Amino acid sequence: MVCCLDGSNFFFITYGAFLSNLKEKNGEDYIVKEEDLGLFFHMFLKKIMKYVTTYKDCVFCFEGLHSSKYRKDTYKLYKENRADRKSDPNYQFVGPLMEKVISFCRLLHTKVLSVPYCEGDDCIYQTCKYYAEQGEKVKIVSTDKDLTQIMNFYPDLVVQSRPEMFGRPEEELEADENIILYKCIVGDTADNIKGIPRIGDKIFKKMLEDKILWNKKMTPENLELLETIEKIVDLRKYPEEYQSAILEEVKKPWNEFDKDGIEKFMMENGLKNCYSTWSSEWCPDIEALMSSVYEKPDAIDEIMSILEG
């Protein structure tokens, strides 16, 4: 089975927990400092370790440069609700951190997709499509329920799952044959998609059962809006040139496990300095192992053996 991880989803969930931890310890007005970032790396490594050691083949899918451009050009409100992050000092390290996380994931036996003008969801779709057509089973790991649309395209081969993160048990999600239509008509607050005016959850459900009501609500103007939103919601409708660029990356060989590169990364990114401020319940196994790196020369081998699985 190929395990397809929503890398951007993992990143921001971890960053949110990292930020909450710092504010809990230092007050709500605390601003993230560069010396705090080692804690983030510890937390992120803990979250991906289960998957890179359980599954032989892991594909990490991240946002690429200008990942939202096509969708914003098509629907200008898309993700406008996230613009305030750019001025928030607590997000000043997000860009450089994402680059480092992507670099680290490439040091493992993985494929790491970060394709210009493509979002992580687009990469996940192409990964699932490619491996499903090769006869492989694929497990998607993400908290993004929008990805359940892929189960409608490959129902026997793709499993959508919520990752076991921060005390929340892993949960398999069910397919929803109307998820694309729902997001187009009712909208999606997370992505700032407004949907069609004056149609909410209850009316949408009635429309599915009542053709007269459907025809009444779906005026030519609303149908045009539906078609516009569908272009950014339905992963199959993303421009072919971008889908082809992703597929080229998916087809590339697996990255080789780079033990020396991993050790260098750990030493260069503050993993030595944060255990004193990091309570053991966050990640006791990695914390203990990393602490021992500086007490015995061969301790790094122990860490590597865990990450190699």
Short mmCIF file of C-alpha atoms in Angstrom, two decimals:
data_model
loop_
_atom_site.label_atom_id
_atom_site.label_comp_id
_atom_site.label_asym_id
_atom_site.label_seq_id
_atom_site.Cartn_x
_atom_site.Cartn_y
_atom_site.Cartn_z
CA MET A 1 0.00 0.00 0.00
CA VAL A 2 1.17 3.51 -0.84
CA CYS A 3 0.64 6.01 1.97
CA CYS A 4 -0.11 9.48 0.60
CA LEU A 5 0.35 12.14 3.27
CA ASP A 6 -1.06 15.64 3.04
CA GLY A 7 2.22 17.35 3.94
CA SER A 8 0.80 20.88 4.06
CA ASN A 9 -2.02 19.67 6.29
CA PHE A 10 0.46 18.00 8.66
CA PHE A 11 2.62 21.12 8.62
CA PHE A 12 -0.11 23.58 9.60
CA ILE A 13 -1.69 21.30 12.20
CA THR A 14 1.72 20.89 13.80
CA TYR A 15 2.47 24.60 13.56
CA GLY A 16 -0.85 25.45 15.22
CA ALA A 17 -0.13 23.09 18.11
CA PHE A 18 3.43 24.44 18.35
CA LEU A 19 2.13 28.01 18.53
CA SER A 20 -0.50 27.10 21.14
CA ASN A 21 2.15 25.40 23.26
CA LEU A 22 4.39 28.47 23.21
CA LYS A 23 1.53 30.81 24.10
CA GLU A 24 0.38 28.56 26.91
CA LYS A 25 3.84 28.68 28.44
CA ASN A 26 4.71 32.31 27.69
CA GLY A 27 1.40 34.18 27.40
CA GLU A 28 -0.98 35.00 24.56
CA ASP A 29 1.14 37.96 23.41
CA TYR A 30 4.22 35.80 22.85
CA ILE A 31 5.87 36.10 19.43
CA VAL A 32 7.66 33.07 17.99
CA LYS A 33 11.46 33.34 18.02
CA GLU A 34 13.95 31.52 15.85
CA GLU A 35 15.28 29.62 18.84
CA ASP A 36 11.79 28.13 19.36
CA LEU A 37 11.77 26.35 16.01
CA GLY A 38 13.53 23.22 17.25
CA LEU A 39 10.34 22.38 19.14
CA PHE A 40 8.37 22.55 15.91
CA PHE A 41 10.75 20.09 14.21
CA HIS A 42 10.50 17.68 17.14
CA MET A 43 6.70 17.77 16.95
CA PHE A 44 6.62 17.38 13.17
CA LEU A 45 9.03 14.42 13.23
CA LYS A 46 6.89 12.76 15.86
CA LYS A 47 3.81 13.10 13.71
CA ILE A 48 5.30 11.65 10.54
CA MET A 49 7.34 8.89 12.20
CA LYS A 50 4.38 6.51 12.50
CA TYR A 51 3.77 6.65 8.77
CA VAL A 52 7.33 6.51 7.45
CA THR A 53 8.03 3.50 9.66
CA THR A 54 4.72 1.70 9.05
CA TYR A 55 4.53 2.05 5.28
CA LYS A 56 7.32 1.15 2.91
CA ASP A 57 6.24 3.76 0.36
CA CYS A 58 5.20 7.24 1.53
CA VAL A 59 4.39 10.17 -0.74
CA PHE A 60 4.35 13.63 0.86
CA CYS A 61 2.27 16.23 -0.96
CA PHE A 62 2.92 19.93 -0.30
CA GLU A 63 1.79 23.19 -1.83
CA GLY A 64 4.01 24.47 -4.62
CA LEU A 65 5.00 28.05 -5.39
CA HIS A 66 1.99 30.18 -6.40
CA SER A 67 -0.17 27.19 -5.54
CA SER A 68 -3.44 29.17 -5.34
CA LYS A 69 -2.95 31.37 -8.41
CA TYR A 70 -5.14 29.43 -10.83
CA ARG A 71 -7.98 29.10 -8.34
CA LYS A 72 -7.78 32.75 -7.28
CA ASP A 73 -7.76 33.83 -10.93
CA THR A 74 -10.85 31.69 -11.49
CA TYR A 75 -12.66 32.66 -8.28
CA LYS A 76 -11.17 35.78 -6.72
CA LEU A 77 -12.56 35.15 -3.21
CA TYR A 78 -10.66 31.86 -2.93
CA LYS A 79 -8.74 31.70 0.40
CA GLU A 80 -8.95 35.47 0.87
CA ASN A 81 -9.79 34.74 4.51
CA ARG A 82 -6.18 33.64 5.05
CA ALA A 83 -4.59 36.88 3.88
CA ASP A 84 -4.17 38.20 7.44
CA ARG A 85 -1.49 35.59 8.10
CA LYS A 86 0.91 37.59 5.96
CA SER A 87 0.97 40.40 8.53
CA ASP A 88 0.96 38.16 11.62
CA PRO A 89 4.49 38.05 13.12
CA ASN A 90 3.83 34.55 14.42
CA TYR A 91 3.76 33.33 10.82
CA GLN A 92 7.02 34.97 9.73
CA PHE A 93 8.85 31.66 9.83
CA VAL A 94 6.22 29.61 7.98
CA GLY A 95 7.79 29.94 4.52
CA PRO A 96 11.37 29.02 5.54
CA LEU A 97 10.05 26.27 7.83
CA MET A 98 8.03 24.72 5.01
CA GLU A 99 11.13 24.66 2.81
CA LYS A 100 13.13 22.92 5.55
CA VAL A 101 10.39 20.37 6.20
CA ILE A 102 10.21 19.54 2.49
CA SER A 103 14.00 19.19 2.41
CA PHE A 104 13.91 16.83 5.39
CA CYS A 105 11.18 14.63 3.91
CA ARG A 106 13.31 14.20 0.80
CA LEU A 107 16.03 12.63 2.96
CA LEU A 108 13.74 9.68 3.74
CA HIS A 109 12.62 6.82 1.47
CA THR A 110 9.80 8.91 0.02
CA LYS A 111 8.50 10.85 -2.89
CA VAL A 112 7.96 14.52 -2.10
CA LEU A 113 5.71 16.54 -4.37
CA SER A 114 5.76 20.33 -4.36
CA VAL A 115 4.85 21.46 -7.86
CA PRO A 116 4.57 25.13 -8.92
CA TYR A 117 0.99 26.37 -9.35
CA CYS A 118 -0.39 23.21 -7.72
CA GLU A 119 -1.87 22.66 -4.29
CA GLY A 120 -1.28 19.63 -2.12
CA ASP A 121 -4.75 18.30 -2.97
CA ASP A 122 -3.88 18.31 -6.67
CA CYS A 123 -0.74 16.29 -5.95
CA ILE A 124 -2.70 13.86 -3.78
CA TYR A 125 -5.25 13.32 -6.54
CA GLN A 126 -2.60 12.62 -9.17
CA THR A 127 -0.73 10.29 -6.81
CA CYS A 128 -3.90 8.30 -6.11
CA LYS A 129 -4.85 8.23 -9.78
CA TYR A 130 -1.42 6.99 -10.85
CA TYR A 131 -1.06 4.24 -8.27
CA ALA A 132 -4.70 3.15 -8.46
CA GLU A 133 -4.30 2.67 -12.19
CA GLN A 134 -1.18 0.61 -11.44
CA GLY A 135 -3.32 -1.68 -9.27
CA GLU A 136 -1.92 -0.34 -5.97
CA LYS A 137 -3.98 0.47 -2.91
CA VAL A 138 -3.54 3.97 -1.56
CA LYS A 139 -4.18 5.40 1.89
CA ILE A 140 -4.64 9.16 2.14
CA VAL A 141 -3.73 10.67 5.49
CA SER A 142 -5.24 14.11 6.05
CA THR A 143 -7.85 15.94 8.10
CA ASP A 144 -9.21 17.51 4.90
CA LYS A 145 -12.61 15.96 4.21
CA ASP A 146 -12.64 17.47 0.72
CA LEU A 147 -10.28 14.69 -0.32
CA THR A 148 -13.03 12.13 0.11
CA GLN A 149 -14.08 13.10 -3.43
CA ILE A 150 -11.20 10.90 -4.63
CA MET A 151 -12.96 7.89 -3.13
CA ASN A 152 -15.77 8.47 -5.63
CA PHE A 153 -13.31 8.10 -8.50
CA TYR A 154 -11.46 5.07 -7.06
CA PRO A 155 -13.80 3.54 -4.45
CA ASP A 156 -12.01 0.22 -4.07
CA LEU A 157 -8.47 1.54 -3.91
CA VAL A 158 -8.39 4.74 -1.88
CA VAL A 159 -8.95 5.06 1.84
CA GLN A 160 -9.34 8.50 3.37
CA SER A 161 -8.16 8.65 6.95
CA ARG A 162 -7.72 11.21 9.68
CA PRO A 163 -4.20 11.04 11.16
CA GLU A 164 -3.68 10.14 14.80
CA MET A 165 -2.50 13.55 15.93
CA PHE A 166 -2.46 15.28 19.30
CA GLY A 167 -4.65 12.79 21.11
CA ARG A 168 -7.27 12.40 18.38
CA PRO A 169 -7.78 8.76 17.35
CA GLU A 170 -7.36 7.79 13.73
CA GLU A 171 -10.66 7.75 11.89
CA GLU A 172 -11.61 6.47 8.46
CA LEU A 173 -13.98 8.73 6.60
CA GLU A 174 -16.84 7.62 4.40
CA ALA A 175 -17.25 8.56 0.76
CA ASP A 176 -19.78 11.25 -0.08
CA GLU A 177 -21.00 11.17 -3.66
CA ASN A 178 -22.31 14.75 -3.41
CA ILE A 179 -19.26 16.39 -1.83
CA ILE A 180 -18.24 18.33 -4.95
CA LEU A 181 -21.77 19.56 -5.60
CA TYR A 182 -22.18 20.47 -1.93
CA LYS A 183 -19.04 22.57 -1.86
CA CYS A 184 -20.00 24.32 -5.10
CA ILE A 185 -23.54 25.16 -3.99
CA VAL A 186 -23.38 25.54 -0.21
CA GLY A 187 -19.77 26.72 -0.10
CA ASP A 188 -16.77 26.08 2.11
CA THR A 189 -15.79 28.54 4.84
CA ALA A 190 -12.28 27.09 5.13
CA ASP A 191 -11.46 28.08 1.54
CA ASN A 192 -13.72 31.15 1.54
CA ILE A 193 -15.96 29.70 -1.16
CA LYS A 194 -19.32 31.44 -0.74
CA GLY A 195 -21.33 29.05 -2.89
CA ILE A 196 -24.69 30.08 -4.31
CA PRO A 197 -26.53 32.80 -2.35
CA ARG A 198 -29.40 31.75 -0.10
CA ILE A 199 -28.80 28.02 -0.41
CA GLY A 200 -27.71 26.36 2.79
CA ASP A 201 -27.39 22.80 4.02
CA LYS A 202 -31.10 22.11 4.48
CA ILE A 203 -32.19 23.55 1.13
CA PHE A 204 -29.38 21.71 -0.64
CA LYS A 205 -30.58 18.37 0.73
CA LYS A 206 -34.14 19.15 -0.38
CA MET A 207 -32.91 20.12 -3.84
CA LEU A 208 -31.31 16.70 -4.30
CA GLU A 209 -34.70 15.06 -3.72
CA ASP A 210 -36.93 17.63 -5.45
CA LYS A 211 -36.26 18.33 -9.15
CA ILE A 212 -38.79 21.16 -9.21
CA LEU A 213 -37.00 22.91 -6.38
CA TRP A 214 -33.67 22.22 -8.08
CA ASN A 215 -34.80 23.85 -11.32
CA LYS A 216 -36.22 26.80 -9.41
CA LYS A 217 -32.99 27.47 -7.54
CA MET A 218 -30.58 26.74 -10.37
CA THR A 219 -31.22 29.83 -12.49
CA PRO A 220 -28.89 30.47 -15.46
CA GLU A 221 -26.90 32.85 -13.26
CA ASN A 222 -26.56 30.24 -10.50
CA LEU A 223 -25.63 27.53 -12.99
CA GLU A 224 -22.86 29.75 -14.32
CA LEU A 225 -21.57 30.30 -10.78
CA LEU A 226 -21.76 26.56 -10.12
CA GLU A 227 -19.64 25.83 -13.19
CA THR A 228 -17.06 28.42 -12.11
CA ILE A 229 -16.71 27.02 -8.61
CA GLU A 230 -16.64 23.47 -9.95
CA LYS A 231 -13.44 24.33 -11.83
CA ILE A 232 -11.63 24.95 -8.54
CA VAL A 233 -13.33 22.25 -6.45
CA ASP A 234 -13.34 19.18 -8.70
CA LEU A 235 -9.74 17.94 -8.72
CA ARG A 236 -10.26 16.29 -12.10
CA LYS A 237 -10.92 19.68 -13.71
CA TYR A 238 -7.56 21.24 -12.81
CA PRO A 239 -5.74 22.35 -16.01
CA GLU A 240 -4.12 19.46 -17.85
CA GLU A 241 -0.72 21.15 -18.04
CA TYR A 242 -0.48 21.22 -14.25
CA GLN A 243 -1.80 17.69 -13.86
CA SER A 244 0.88 16.51 -16.29
CA ALA A 245 3.60 18.34 -14.34
CA ILE A 246 2.51 16.57 -11.15
CA LEU A 247 2.40 13.20 -12.87
CA GLU A 248 5.99 13.64 -14.03
CA GLU A 249 7.03 14.07 -10.39
CA VAL A 250 4.96 11.09 -9.24
CA LYS A 251 6.70 8.85 -11.77
CA LYS A 252 10.19 9.73 -10.56
CA PRO A 253 12.16 7.13 -8.53
CA TRP A 254 11.86 6.95 -4.76
CA ASN A 255 14.31 9.07 -2.79
CA GLU A 256 17.14 7.15 -1.17
CA PHE A 257 17.33 7.17 2.62
CA ASP A 258 20.13 9.64 3.46
CA LYS A 259 21.43 8.88 6.94
CA ASP A 260 24.20 11.49 6.85
CA GLY A 261 21.82 14.12 5.52
CA ILE A 262 19.33 13.43 8.30
CA GLU A 263 22.00 13.68 10.98
CA LYS A 264 23.24 16.97 9.53
CA PHE A 265 19.69 18.33 9.38
CA MET A 266 19.06 17.45 13.02
CA MET A 267 22.25 19.09 14.18
CA GLU A 268 21.66 22.25 12.15
CA ASN A 269 18.04 22.86 13.13
CA GLY A 270 17.96 23.27 16.87
CA LEU A 271 17.11 19.71 17.81
CA LYS A 272 19.74 19.80 20.55
CA ASN A 273 18.51 22.91 22.29
CA CYS A 274 14.82 22.39 22.91
CA TYR A 275 14.52 19.37 25.18
CA SER A 276 14.92 21.44 28.35
CA THR A 277 11.73 23.40 27.53
CA TRP A 278 9.84 20.50 26.02
CA SER A 279 7.70 18.42 28.36
CA SER A 280 8.29 14.69 27.85
CA GLU A 281 4.66 13.87 27.04
CA TRP A 282 4.96 15.53 23.64
CA CYS A 283 7.44 13.07 22.24
CA PRO A 284 9.25 11.01 24.88
CA ASP A 285 10.83 8.48 22.54
CA ILE A 286 12.46 10.98 20.18
CA GLU A 287 13.34 13.30 23.07
CA ALA A 288 15.21 10.57 24.90
CA LEU A 289 16.99 9.40 21.78
CA MET A 290 17.99 12.89 20.70
CA SER A 291 19.27 13.69 24.20
CA SER A 292 21.44 10.60 24.04
CA VAL A 293 23.06 11.70 20.76
CA TYR A 294 25.33 13.93 22.76
CA GLU A 295 26.21 11.22 25.28
CA LYS A 296 27.20 8.36 22.98
CA PRO A 297 28.46 8.58 19.39
CA ASP A 298 26.38 5.72 18.04
CA ALA A 299 23.02 7.02 19.33
CA ILE A 300 22.25 8.54 15.95
CA ASP A 301 22.17 4.99 14.54
CA GLU A 302 19.31 4.19 16.88
CA ILE A 303 17.33 7.16 15.62
CA MET A 304 18.06 6.23 12.04
CA SER A 305 16.90 2.66 12.57
CA ILE A 306 13.55 3.95 13.85
CA LEU A 307 13.10 6.32 10.93
CA GLU A 308 14.16 3.67 8.45
CA GLY A 309 11.64 1.24 9.93
#
